[in-house]
PDB file of N, CA and C in Angstrom:
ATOM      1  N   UNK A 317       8.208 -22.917  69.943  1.00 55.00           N
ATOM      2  CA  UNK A 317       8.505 -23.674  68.738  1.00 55.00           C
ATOM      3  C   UNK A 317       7.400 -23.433  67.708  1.00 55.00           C
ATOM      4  N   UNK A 318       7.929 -23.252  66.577  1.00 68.00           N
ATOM      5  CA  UNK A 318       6.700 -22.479  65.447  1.00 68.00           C
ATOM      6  C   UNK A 318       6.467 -24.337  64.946  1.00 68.00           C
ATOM      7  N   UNK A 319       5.843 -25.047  65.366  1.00 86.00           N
ATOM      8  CA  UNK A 319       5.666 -26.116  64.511  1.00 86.00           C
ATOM      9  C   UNK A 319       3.981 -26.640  64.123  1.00 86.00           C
ATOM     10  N   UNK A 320       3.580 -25.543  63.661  1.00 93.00           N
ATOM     11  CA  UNK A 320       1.927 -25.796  63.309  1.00 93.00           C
ATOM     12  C   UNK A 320       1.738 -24.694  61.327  1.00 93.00           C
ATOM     13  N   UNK A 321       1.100 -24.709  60.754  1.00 93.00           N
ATOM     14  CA  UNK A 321       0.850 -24.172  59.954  1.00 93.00           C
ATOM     15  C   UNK A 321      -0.581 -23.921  60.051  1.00 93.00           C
ATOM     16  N   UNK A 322      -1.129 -22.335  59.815  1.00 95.00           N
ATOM     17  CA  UNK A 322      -2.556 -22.274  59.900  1.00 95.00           C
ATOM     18  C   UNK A 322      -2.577 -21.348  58.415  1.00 95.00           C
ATOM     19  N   UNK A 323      -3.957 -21.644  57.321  1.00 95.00           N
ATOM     20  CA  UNK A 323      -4.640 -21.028  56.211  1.00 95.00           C
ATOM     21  C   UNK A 323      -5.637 -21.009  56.186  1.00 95.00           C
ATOM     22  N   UNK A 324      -6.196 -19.327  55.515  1.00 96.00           N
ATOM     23  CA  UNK A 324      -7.266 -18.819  55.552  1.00 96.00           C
ATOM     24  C   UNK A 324      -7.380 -18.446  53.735  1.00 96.00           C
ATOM     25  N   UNK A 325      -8.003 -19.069  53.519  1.00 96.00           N
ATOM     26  CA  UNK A 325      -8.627 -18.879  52.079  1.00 96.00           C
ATOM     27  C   UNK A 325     -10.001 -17.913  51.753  1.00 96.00           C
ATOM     28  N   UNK A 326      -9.949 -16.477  50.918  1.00 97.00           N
ATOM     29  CA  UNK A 326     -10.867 -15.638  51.294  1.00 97.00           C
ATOM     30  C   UNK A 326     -11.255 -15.894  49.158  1.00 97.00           C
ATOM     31  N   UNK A 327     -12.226 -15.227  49.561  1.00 96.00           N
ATOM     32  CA  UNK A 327     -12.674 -14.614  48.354  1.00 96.00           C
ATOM     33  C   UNK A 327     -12.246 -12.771  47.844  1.00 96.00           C
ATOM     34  N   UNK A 328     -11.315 -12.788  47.761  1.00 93.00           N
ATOM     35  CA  UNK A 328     -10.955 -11.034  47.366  1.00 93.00           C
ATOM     36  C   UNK A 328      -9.692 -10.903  48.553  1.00 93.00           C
ATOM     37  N   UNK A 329      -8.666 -10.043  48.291  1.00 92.00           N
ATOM     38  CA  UNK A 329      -7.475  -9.652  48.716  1.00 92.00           C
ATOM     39  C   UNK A 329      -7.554  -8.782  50.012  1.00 92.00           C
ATOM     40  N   UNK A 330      -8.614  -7.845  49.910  1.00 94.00           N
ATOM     41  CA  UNK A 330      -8.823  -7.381  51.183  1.00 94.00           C
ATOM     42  C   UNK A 330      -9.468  -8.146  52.232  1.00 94.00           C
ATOM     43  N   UNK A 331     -10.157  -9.042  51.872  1.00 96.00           N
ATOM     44  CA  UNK A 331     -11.300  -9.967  53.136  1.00 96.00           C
ATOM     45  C   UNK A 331      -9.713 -11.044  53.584  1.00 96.00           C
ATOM     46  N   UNK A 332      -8.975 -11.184  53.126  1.00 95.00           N
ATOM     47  CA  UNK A 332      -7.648 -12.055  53.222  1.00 95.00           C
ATOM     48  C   UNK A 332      -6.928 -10.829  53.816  1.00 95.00           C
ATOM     49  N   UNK A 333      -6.485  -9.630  54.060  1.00 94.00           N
ATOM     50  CA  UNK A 333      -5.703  -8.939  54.701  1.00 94.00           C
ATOM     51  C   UNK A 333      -6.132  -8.865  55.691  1.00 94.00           C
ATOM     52  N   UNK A 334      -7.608  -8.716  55.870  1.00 96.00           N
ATOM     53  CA  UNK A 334      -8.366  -8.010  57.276  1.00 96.00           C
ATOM     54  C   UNK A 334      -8.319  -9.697  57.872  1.00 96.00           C
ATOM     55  N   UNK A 335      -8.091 -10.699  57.820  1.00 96.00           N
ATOM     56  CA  UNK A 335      -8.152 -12.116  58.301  1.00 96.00           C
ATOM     57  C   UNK A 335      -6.587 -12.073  58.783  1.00 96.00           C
ATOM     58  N   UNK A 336      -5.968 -11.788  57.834  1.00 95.00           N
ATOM     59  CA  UNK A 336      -4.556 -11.816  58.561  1.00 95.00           C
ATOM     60  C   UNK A 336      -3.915 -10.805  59.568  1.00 95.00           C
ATOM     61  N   UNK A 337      -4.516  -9.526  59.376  1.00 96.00           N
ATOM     62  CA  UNK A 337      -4.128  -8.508  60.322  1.00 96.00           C
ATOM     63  C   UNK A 337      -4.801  -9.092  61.565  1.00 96.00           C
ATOM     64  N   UNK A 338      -6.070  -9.656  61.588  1.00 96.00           N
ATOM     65  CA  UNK A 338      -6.279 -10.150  63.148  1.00 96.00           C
ATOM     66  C   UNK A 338      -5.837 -11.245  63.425  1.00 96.00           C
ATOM     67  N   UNK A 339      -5.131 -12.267  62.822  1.00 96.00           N
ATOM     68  CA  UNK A 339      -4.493 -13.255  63.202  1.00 96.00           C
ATOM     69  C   UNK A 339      -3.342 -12.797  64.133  1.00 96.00           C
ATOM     70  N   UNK A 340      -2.499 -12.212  63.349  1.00 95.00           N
ATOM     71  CA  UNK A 340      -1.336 -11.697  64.030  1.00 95.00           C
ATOM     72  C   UNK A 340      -1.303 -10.757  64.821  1.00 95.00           C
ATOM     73  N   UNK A 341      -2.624  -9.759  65.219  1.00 96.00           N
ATOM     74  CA  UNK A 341      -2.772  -9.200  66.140  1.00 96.00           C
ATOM     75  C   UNK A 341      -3.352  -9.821  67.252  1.00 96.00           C
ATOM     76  N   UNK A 342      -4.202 -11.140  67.462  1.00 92.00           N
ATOM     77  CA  UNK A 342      -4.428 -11.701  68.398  1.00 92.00           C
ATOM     78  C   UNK A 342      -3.557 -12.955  68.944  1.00 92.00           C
ATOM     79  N   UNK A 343      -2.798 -13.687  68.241  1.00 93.00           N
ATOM     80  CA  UNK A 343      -1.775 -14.259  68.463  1.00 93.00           C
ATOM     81  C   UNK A 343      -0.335 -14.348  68.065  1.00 93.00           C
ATOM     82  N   UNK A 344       0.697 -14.804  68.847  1.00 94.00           N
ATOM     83  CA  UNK A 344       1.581 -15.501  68.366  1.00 94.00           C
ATOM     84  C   UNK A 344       2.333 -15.584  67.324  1.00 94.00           C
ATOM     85  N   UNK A 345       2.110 -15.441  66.235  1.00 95.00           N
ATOM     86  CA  UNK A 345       1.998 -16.075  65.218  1.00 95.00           C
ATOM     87  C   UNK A 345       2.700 -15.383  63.946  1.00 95.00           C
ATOM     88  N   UNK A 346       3.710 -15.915  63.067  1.00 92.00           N
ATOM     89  CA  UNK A 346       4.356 -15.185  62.082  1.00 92.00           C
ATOM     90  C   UNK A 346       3.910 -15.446  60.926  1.00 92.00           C
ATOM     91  N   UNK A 347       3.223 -14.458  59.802  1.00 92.00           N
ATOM     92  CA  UNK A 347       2.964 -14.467  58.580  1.00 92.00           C
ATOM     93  C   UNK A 347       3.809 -14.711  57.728  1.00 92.00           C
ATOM     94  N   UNK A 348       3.763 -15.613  56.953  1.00 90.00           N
ATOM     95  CA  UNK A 348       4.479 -16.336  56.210  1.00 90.00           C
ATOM     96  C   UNK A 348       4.355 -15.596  54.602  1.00 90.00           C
ATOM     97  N   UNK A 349       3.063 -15.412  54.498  1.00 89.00           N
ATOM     98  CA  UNK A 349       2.710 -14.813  52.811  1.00 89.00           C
ATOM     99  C   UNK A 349       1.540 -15.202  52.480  1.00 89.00           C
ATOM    100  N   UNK A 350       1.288 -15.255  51.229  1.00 90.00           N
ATOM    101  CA  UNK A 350       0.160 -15.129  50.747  1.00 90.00           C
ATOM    102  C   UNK A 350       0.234 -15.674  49.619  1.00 90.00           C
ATOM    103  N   UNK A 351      -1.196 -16.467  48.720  1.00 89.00           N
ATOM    104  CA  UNK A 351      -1.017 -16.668  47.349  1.00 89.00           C
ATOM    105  C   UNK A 351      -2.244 -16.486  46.733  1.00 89.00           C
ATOM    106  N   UNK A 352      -2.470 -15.683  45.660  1.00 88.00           N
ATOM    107  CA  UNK A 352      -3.307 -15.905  44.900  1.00 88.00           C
ATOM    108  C   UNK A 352      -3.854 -16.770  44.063  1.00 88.00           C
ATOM    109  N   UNK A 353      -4.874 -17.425  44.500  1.00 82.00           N
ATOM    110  CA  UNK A 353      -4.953 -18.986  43.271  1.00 82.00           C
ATOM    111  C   UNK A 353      -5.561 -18.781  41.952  1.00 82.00           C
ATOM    112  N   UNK A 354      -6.733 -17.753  41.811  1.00 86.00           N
ATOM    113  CA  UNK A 354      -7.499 -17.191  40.806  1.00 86.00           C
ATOM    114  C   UNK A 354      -8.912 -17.566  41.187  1.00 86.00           C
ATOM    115  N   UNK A 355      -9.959 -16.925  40.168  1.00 90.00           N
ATOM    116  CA  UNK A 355     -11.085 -16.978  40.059  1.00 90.00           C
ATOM    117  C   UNK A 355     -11.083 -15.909  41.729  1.00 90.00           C
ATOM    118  N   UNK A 356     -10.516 -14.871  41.945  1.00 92.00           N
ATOM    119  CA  UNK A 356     -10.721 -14.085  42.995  1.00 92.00           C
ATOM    120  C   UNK A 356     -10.136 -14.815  44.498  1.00 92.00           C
ATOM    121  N   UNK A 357      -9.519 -15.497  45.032  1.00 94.00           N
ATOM    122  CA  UNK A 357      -9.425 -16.690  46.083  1.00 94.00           C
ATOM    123  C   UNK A 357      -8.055 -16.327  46.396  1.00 94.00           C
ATOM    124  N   UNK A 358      -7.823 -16.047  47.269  1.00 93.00           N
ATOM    125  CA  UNK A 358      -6.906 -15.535  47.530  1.00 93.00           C
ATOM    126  C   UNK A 358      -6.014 -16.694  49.271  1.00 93.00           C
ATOM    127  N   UNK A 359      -5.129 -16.782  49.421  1.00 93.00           N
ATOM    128  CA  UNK A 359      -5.271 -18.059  50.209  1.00 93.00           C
ATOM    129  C   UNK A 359      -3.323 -16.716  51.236  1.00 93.00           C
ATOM    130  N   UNK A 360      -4.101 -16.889  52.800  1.00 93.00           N
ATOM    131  CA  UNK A 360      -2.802 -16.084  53.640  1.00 93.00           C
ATOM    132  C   UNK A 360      -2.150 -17.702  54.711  1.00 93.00           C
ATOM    133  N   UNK A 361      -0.802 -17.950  54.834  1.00 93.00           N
ATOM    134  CA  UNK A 361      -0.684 -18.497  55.276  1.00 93.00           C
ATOM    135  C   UNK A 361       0.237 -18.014  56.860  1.00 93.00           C
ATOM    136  N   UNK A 362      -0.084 -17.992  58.051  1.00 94.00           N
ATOM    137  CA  UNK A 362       0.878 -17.913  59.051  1.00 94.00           C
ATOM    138  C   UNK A 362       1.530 -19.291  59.857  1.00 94.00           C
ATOM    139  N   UNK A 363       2.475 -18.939  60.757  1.00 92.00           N
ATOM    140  CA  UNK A 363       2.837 -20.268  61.572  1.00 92.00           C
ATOM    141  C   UNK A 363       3.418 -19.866  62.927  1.00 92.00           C
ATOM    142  N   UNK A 364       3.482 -20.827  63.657  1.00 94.00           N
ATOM    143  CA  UNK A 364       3.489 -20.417  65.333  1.00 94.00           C
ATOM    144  C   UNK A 364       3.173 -21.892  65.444  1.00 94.00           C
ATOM    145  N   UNK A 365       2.918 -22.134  66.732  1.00 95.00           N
ATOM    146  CA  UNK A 365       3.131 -23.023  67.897  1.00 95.00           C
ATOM    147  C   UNK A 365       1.600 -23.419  67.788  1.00 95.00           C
ATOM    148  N   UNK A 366       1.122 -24.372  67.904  1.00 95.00           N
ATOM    149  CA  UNK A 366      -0.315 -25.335  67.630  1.00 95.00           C
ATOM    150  C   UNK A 366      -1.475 -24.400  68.923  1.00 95.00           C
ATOM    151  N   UNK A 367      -1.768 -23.945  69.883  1.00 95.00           N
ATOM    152  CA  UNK A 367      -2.328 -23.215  70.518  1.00 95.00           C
ATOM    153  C   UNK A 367      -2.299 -21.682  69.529  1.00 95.00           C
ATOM    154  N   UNK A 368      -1.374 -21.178  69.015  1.00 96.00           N
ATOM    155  CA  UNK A 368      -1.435 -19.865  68.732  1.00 96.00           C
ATOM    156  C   UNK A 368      -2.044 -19.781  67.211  1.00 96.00           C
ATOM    157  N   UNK A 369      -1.765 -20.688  66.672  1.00 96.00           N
ATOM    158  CA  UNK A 369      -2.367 -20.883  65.520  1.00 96.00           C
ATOM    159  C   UNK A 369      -3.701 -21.345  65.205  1.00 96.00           C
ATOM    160  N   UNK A 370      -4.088 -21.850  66.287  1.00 97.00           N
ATOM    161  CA  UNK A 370      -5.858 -22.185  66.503  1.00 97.00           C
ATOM    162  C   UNK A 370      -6.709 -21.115  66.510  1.00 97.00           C
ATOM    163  N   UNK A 371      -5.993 -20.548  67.456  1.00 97.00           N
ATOM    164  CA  UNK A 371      -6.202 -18.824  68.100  1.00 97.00           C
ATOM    165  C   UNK A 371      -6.626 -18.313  66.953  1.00 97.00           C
ATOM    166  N   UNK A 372      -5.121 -17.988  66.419  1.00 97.00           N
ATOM    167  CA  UNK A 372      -5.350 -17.221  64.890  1.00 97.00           C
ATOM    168  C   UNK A 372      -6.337 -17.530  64.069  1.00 97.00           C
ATOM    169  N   UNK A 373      -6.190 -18.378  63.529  1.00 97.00           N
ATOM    170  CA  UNK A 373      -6.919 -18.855  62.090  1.00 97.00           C
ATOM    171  C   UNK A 373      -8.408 -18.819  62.774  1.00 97.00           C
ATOM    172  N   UNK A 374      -8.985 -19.147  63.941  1.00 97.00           N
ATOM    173  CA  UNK A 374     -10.175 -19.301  64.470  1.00 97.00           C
ATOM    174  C   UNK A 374     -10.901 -17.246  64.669  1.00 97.00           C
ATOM    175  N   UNK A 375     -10.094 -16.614  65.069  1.00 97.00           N
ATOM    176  CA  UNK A 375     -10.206 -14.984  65.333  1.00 97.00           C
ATOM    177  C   UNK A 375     -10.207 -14.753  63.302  1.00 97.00           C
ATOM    178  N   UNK A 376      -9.259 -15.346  62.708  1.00 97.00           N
ATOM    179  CA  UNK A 376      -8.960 -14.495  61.510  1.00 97.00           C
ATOM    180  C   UNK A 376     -10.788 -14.833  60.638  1.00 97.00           C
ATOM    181  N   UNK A 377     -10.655 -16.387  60.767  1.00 97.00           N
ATOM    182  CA  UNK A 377     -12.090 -16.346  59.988  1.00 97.00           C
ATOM    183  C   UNK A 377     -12.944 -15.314  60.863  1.00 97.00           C
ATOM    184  N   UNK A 378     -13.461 -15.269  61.852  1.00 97.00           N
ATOM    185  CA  UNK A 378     -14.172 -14.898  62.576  1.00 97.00           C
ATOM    186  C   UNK A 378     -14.070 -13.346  61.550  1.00 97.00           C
ATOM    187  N   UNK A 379     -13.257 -12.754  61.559  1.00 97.00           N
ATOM    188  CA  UNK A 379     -12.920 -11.355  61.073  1.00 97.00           C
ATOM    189  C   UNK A 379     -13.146 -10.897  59.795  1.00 97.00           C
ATOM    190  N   UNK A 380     -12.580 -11.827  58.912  1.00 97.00           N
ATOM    191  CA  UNK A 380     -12.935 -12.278  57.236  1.00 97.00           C
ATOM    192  C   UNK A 380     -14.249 -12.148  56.702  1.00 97.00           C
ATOM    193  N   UNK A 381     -14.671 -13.040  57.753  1.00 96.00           N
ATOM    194  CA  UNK A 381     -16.634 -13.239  57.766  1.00 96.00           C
ATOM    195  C   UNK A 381     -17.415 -12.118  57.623  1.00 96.00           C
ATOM    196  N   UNK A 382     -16.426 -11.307  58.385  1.00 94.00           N
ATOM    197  CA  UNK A 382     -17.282  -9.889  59.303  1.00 94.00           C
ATOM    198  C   UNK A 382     -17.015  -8.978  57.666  1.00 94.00           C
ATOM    199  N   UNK A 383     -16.441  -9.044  56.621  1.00 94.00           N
ATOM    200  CA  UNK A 383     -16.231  -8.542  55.785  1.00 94.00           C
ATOM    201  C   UNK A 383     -16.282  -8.954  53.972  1.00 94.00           C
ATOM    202  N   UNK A 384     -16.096 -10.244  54.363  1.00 95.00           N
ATOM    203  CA  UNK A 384     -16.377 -10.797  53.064  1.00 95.00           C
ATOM    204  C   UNK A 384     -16.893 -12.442  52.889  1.00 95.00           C
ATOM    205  N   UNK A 385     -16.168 -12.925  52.103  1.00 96.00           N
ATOM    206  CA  UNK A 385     -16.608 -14.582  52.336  1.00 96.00           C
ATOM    207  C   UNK A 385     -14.919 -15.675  52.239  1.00 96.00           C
ATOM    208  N   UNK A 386     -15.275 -16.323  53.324  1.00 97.00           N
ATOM    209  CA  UNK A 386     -14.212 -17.062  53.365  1.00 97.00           C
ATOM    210  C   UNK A 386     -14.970 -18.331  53.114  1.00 97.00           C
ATOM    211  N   UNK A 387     -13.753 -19.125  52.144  1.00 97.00           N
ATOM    212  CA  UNK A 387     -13.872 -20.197  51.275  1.00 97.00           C
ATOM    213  C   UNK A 387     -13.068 -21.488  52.181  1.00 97.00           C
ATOM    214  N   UNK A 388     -11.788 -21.271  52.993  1.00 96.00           N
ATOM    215  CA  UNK A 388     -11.800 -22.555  53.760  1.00 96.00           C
ATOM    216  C   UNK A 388     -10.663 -21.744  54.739  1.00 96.00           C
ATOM    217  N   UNK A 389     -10.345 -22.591  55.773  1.00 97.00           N
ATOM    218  CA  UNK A 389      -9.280 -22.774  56.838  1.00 97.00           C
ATOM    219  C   UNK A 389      -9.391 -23.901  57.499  1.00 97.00           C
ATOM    220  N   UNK A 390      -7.756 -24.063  57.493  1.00 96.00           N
ATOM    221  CA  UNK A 390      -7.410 -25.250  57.687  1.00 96.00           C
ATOM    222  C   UNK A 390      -5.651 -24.890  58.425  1.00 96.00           C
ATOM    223  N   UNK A 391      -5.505 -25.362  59.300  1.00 96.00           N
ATOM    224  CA  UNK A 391      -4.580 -25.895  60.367  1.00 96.00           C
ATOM    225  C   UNK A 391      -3.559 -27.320  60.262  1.00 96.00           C
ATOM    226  N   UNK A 392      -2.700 -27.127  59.846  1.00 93.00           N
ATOM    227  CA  UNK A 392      -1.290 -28.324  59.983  1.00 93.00           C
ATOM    228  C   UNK A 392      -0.782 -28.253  61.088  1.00 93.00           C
ATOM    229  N   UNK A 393      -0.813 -29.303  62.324  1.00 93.00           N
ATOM    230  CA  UNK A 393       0.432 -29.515  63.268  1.00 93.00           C
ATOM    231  C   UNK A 393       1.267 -30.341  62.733  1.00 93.00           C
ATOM    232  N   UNK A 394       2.448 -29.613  62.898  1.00 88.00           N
ATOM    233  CA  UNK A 394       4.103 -30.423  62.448  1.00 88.00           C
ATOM    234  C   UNK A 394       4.074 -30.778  61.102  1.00 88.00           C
ATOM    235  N   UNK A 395       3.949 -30.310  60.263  1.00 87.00           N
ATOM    236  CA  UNK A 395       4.153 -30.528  58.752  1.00 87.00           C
ATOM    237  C   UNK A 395       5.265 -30.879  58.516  1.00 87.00           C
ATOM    238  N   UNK A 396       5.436 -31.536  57.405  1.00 83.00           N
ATOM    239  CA  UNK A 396       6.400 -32.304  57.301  1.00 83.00           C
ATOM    240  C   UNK A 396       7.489 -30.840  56.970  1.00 83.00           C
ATOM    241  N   UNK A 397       9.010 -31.274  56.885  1.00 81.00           N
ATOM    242  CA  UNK A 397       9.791 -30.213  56.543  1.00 81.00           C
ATOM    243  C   UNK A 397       9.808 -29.278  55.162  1.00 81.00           C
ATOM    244  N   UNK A 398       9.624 -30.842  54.620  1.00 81.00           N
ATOM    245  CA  UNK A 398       9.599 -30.807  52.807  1.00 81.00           C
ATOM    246  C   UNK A 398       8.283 -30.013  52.494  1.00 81.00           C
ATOM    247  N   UNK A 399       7.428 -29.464  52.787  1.00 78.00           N
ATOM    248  CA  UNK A 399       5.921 -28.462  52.458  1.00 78.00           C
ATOM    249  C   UNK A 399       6.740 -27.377  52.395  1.00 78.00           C
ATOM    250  N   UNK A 400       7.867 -26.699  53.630  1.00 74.00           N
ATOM    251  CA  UNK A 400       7.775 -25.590  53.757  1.00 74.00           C
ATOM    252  C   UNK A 400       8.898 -25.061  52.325  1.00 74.00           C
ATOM    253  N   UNK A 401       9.132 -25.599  51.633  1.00 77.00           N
ATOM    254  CA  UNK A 401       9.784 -25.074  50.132  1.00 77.00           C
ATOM    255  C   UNK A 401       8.755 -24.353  49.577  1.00 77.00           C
ATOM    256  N   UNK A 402       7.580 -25.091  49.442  1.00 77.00           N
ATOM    257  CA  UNK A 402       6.680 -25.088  48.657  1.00 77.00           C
ATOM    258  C   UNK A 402       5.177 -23.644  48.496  1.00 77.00           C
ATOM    259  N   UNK A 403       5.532 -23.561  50.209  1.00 75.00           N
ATOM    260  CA  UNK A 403       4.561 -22.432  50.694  1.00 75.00           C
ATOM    261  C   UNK A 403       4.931 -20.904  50.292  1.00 75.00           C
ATOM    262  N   UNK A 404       4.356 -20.196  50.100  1.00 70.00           N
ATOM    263  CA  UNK A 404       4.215 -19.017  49.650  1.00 70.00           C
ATOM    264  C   UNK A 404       4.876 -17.879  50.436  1.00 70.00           C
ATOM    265  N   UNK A 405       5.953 -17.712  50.173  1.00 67.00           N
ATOM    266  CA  UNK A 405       7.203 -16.458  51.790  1.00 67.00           C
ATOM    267  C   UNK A 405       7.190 -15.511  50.851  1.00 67.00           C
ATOM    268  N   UNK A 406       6.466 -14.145  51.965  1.00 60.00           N
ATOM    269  CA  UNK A 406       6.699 -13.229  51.700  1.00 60.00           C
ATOM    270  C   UNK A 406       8.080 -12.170  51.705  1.00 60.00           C
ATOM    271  N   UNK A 407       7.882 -11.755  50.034  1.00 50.00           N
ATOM    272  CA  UNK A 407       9.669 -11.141  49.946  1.00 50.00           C
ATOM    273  C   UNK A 407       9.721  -9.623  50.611  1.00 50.00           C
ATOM    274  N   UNK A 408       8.433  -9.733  50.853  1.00 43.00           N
ATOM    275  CA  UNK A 408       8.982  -7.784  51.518  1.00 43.00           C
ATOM    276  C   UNK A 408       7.770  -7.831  52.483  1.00 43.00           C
ATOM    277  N   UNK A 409       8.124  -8.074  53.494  1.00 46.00           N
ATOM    278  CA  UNK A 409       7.607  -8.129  54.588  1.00 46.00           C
ATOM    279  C   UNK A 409       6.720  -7.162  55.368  1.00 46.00           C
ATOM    280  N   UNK A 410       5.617  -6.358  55.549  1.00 43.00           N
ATOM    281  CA  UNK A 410       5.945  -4.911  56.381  1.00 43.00           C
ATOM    282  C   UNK A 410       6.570  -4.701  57.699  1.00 43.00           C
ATOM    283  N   UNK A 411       7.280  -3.889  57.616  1.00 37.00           N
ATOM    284  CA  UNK A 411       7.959  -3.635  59.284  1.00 37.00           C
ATOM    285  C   UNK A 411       7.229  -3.140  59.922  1.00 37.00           C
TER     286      UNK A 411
END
């Protein structure tokens, strides 16, 4: 059951890719998208099951770090339904 939300907020687009490529390579976990907020801040959101998403977001900073500067992460179990309109879905996915 995907019912957790995990975000990694980077400083620059690549320190946010290299956070998300190890998220989803060490867990679980389906990438949802991404948003740019400005002033450089770039914010990746995935979701999965409350264990896999700890995983993630905990490996992704870890990875981010190793490359640039991450500005926050933060973890939702069971969000309400009504958020997920609101979150950032990626329209072209990579296969």
């Amino acid at each position: 059951m995907k019912d957790a939300l995990g975000f990694i907020e980077t400083r620059g687009w690549v320190t946010m890719v290299e956070a998300i490529d190890a998220m989803t390579k060490t867990a679980q976990v389906e990438f949802l998208g991404w948003q740019q907020v400005g002033g450089g801040l770039v914010t990746g959101v995935v979701r999965g099951d409350i264990a896999s998403v700890q995983a993630a977001v905990t490996v992704g900073v870890q990875a981010a770090e190793g490359l640039g500067e991450v500005m926050a992460a933060h973890i939702i179990p069971k969000p309400h339904r009504g958020l997920l309109p609101i979150l950032p879905l990626q329209k072209n996915p990579i296969s």
